[in-house]
Coordinates of C-alpha atoms and ligand atoms in Angstrom, one line a residue:
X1 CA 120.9 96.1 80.9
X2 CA 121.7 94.6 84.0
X3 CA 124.7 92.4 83.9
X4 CA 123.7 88.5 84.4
X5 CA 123.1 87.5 88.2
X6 CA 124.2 91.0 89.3
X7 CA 121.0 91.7 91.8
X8 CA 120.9 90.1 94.6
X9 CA 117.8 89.9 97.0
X10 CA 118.3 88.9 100.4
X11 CA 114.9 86.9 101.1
X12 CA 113.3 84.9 103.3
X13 CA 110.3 82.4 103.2
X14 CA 107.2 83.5 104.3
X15 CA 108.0 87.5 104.7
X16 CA 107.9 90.7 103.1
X17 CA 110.7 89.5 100.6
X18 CA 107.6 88.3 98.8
X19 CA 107.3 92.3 98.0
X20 CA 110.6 93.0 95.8
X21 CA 110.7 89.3 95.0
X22 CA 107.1 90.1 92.9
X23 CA 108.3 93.2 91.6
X24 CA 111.9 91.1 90.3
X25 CA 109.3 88.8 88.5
X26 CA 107.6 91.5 86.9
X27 CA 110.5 93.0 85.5
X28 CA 111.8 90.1 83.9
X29 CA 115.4 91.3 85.6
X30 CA 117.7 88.4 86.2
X31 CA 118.8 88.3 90.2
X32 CA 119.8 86.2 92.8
X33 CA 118.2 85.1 95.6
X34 CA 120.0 85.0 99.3
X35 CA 117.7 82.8 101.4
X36 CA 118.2 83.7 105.1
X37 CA 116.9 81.8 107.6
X38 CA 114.7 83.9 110.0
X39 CA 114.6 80.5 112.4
X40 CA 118.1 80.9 112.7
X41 CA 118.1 84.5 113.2
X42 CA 120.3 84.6 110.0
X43 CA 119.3 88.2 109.7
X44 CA 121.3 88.8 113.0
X45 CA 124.5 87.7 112.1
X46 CA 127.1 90.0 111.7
X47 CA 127.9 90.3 108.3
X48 CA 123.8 90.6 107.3
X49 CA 123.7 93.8 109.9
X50 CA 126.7 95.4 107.5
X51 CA 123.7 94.8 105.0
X52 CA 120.9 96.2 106.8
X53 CA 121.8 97.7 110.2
X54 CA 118.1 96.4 111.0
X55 CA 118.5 92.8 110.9
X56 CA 115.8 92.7 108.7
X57 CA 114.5 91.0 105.2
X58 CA 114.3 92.2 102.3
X59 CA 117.2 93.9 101.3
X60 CA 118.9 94.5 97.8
X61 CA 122.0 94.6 96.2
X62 CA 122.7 96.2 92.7
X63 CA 126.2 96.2 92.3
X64 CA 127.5 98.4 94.5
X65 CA 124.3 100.1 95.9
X66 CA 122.5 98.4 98.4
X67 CA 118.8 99.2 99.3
X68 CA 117.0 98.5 102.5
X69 CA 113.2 99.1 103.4
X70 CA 110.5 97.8 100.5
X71 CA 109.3 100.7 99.7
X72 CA 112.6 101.8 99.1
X73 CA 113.4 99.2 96.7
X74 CA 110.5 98.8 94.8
X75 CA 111.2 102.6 93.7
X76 CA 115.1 102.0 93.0
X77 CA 114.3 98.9 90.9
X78 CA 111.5 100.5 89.5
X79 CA 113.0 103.9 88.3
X80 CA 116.5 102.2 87.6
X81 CA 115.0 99.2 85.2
X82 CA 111.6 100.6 84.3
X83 CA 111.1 104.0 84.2
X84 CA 107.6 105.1 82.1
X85 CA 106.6 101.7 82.8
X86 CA 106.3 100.6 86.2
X87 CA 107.9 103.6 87.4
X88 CA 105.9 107.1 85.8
X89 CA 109.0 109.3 84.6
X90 CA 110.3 111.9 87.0
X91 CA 108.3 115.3 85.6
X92 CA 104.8 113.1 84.9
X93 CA 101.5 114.1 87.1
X94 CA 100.9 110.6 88.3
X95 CA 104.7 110.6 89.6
X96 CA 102.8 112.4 92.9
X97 CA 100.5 110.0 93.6
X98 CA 102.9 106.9 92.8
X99 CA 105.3 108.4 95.1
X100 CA 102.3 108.8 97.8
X101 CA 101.1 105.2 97.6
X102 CA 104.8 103.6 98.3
X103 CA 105.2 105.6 100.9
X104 CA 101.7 105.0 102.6
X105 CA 102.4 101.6 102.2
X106 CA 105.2 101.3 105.1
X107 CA 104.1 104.5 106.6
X108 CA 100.3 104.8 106.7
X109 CA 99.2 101.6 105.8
X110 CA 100.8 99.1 107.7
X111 CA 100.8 100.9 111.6
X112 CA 97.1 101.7 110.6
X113 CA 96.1 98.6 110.1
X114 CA 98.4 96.2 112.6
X115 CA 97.3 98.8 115.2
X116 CA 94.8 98.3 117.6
X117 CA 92.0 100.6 119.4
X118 CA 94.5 102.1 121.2
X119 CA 96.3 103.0 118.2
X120 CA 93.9 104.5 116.9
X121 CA 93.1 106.4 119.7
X122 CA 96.8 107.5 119.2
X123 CA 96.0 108.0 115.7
X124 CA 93.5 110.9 116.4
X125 CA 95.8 112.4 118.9
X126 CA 98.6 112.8 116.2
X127 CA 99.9 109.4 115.4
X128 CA 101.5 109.9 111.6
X129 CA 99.7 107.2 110.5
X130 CA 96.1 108.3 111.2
X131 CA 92.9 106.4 111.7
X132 CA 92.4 102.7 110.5
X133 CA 88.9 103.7 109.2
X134 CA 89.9 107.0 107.2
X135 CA 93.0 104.7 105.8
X136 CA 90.3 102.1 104.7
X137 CA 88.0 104.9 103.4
X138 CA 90.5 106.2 101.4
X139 CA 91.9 102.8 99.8
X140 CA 88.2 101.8 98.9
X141 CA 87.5 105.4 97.5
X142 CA 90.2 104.9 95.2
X143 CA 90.2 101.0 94.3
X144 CA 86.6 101.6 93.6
X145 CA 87.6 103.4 90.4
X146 CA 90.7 101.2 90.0
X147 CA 91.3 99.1 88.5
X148 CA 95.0 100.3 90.1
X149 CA 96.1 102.8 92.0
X150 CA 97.0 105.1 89.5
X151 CA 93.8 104.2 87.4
X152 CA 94.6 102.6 84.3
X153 CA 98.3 101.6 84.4
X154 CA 99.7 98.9 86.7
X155 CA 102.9 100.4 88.7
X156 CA 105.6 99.4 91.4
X157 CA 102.9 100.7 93.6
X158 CA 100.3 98.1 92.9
X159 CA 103.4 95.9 94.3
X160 CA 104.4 97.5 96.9
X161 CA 101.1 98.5 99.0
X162 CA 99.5 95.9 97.2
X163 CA 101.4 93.0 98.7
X164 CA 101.1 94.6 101.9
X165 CA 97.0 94.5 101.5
X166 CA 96.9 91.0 100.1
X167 CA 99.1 89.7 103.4
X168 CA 97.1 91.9 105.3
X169 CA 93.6 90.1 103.8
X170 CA 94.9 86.2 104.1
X171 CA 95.7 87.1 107.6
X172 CA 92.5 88.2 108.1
X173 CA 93.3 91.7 109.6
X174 CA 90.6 93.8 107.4
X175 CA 87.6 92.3 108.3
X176 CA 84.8 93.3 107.1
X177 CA 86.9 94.2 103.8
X178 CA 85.7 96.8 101.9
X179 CA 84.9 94.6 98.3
X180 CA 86.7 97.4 96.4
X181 CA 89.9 95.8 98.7
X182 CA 88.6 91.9 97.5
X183 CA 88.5 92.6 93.8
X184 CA 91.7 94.7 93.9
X185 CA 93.1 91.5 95.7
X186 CA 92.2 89.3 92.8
X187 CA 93.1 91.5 90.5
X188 CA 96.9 91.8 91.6
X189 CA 97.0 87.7 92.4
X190 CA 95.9 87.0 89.5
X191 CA 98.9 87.9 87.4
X192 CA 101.7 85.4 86.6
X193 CA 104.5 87.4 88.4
X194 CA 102.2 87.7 91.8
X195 CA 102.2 83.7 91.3
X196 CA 105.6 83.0 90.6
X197 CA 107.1 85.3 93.7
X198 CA 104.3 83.9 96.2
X199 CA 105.0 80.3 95.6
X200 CA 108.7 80.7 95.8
X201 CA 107.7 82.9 99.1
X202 CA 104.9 80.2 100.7
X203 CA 105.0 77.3 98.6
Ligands
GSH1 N1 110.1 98.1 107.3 C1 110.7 96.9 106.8 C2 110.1 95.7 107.6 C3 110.9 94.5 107.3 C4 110.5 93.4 108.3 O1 109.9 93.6 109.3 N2 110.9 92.2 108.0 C5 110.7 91.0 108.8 C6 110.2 89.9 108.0 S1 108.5 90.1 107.4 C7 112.0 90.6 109.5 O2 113.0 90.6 108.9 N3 111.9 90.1 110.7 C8 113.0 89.5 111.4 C9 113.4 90.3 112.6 O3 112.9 91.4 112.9 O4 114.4 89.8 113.2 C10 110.3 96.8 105.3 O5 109.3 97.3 104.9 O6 111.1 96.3 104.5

């Protein structure tokens, strides 16, 4: 049990804090939100940068651990409060691919897609990221099956690369989008969490 108010997610509107902040709703967790004003470059200031060195949102405090990068915190607050839930326990098969997914998310997903021809020129050169199209082929292949990423079971990974696609679809950077990519989309914002954190996030 977490002890009341103990979490604390530095946020701001209309950012990625809308990734943890989901995740926070779907665990039911109680937690504090610290709104930072990215106007204001409130992520600058000097005591945030003893937070995260990046002067960057979202970051998470649990106590005495603090956690930046989502990826990174989705899997601490998934293992630490929902492990064989969100989180597939440690010696489980699917632990591989859920592992794969939040990482790709950050790593894979997000350069791939931002990127432009150049990158993925870059890409085929040797870029980590690797080509937009074969990052879209393999999304599709797999929501395709879906109806999540590990098949049947909704995880901290629908959350993470999830919220990363659904941004990535409003702004309208996958266009044409494969419809495995649209359903998967409605799928995710269709749940009661997704709602909560995105009108806290944009409303
Ligand atoms: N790699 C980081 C990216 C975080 C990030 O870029 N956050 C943006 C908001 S969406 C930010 O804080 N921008 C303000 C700035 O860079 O000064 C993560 O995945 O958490």
């Amino acid at each position: 049990m977490t002890d009341e108010g103990r979490i604390v997610l530095h946020f701001a509107r209309a950012s990625r804090s809308f990734t943890p902040l989901w995740l926070l709703e779907e665990l039911g967790v109680p937690y504090k939100l610290r709104s930072l004003s990215l106007y204001d470059n409130e992520q600058k200031s000097s005591d945030y940068l003893k937070i995260n060195p990046m002067g960057k949102v979202p970051a998470l405090q649990d106590g005495e651990i603090c956690v930046s990068e989502s990826p990174a915190i989705c899997i601490y607050l998934a293992d630490r409060y929902s492990l064989g839930h969100l989180a597939p326990h440690l010696d489980e098969v699917r632990r591989g691919s859920y592992l794969k997914w939040m990482v790709f998310s950050t790593a894979v997903f997000e350069p791939a897609i931002y990127g432009t021809e150049d990158n993925d020129m870059a890409a085929a050169s040797g870029r980590g990221w690797g080509l937009r199209s074969r990052v879209l082929d393999v999304l599709d292949e797999t929501l395709a099956v879906g109806p999540w990423l590990l098949g049947d079971t909704f995880t901290a990974a629908d959350v993470m690369l999830g919220s990363l696609l659904s941004i990535a679809l409003f702004n309208r950077q996958i266009e044409p989008a494969p419809g495995s990519l649209v359903a998967y989309n409605e799928r995710l914002s269709a749940r009661p969490a997704y709602q909560r954190a995105a009108q806290i996030t944009w409303g």
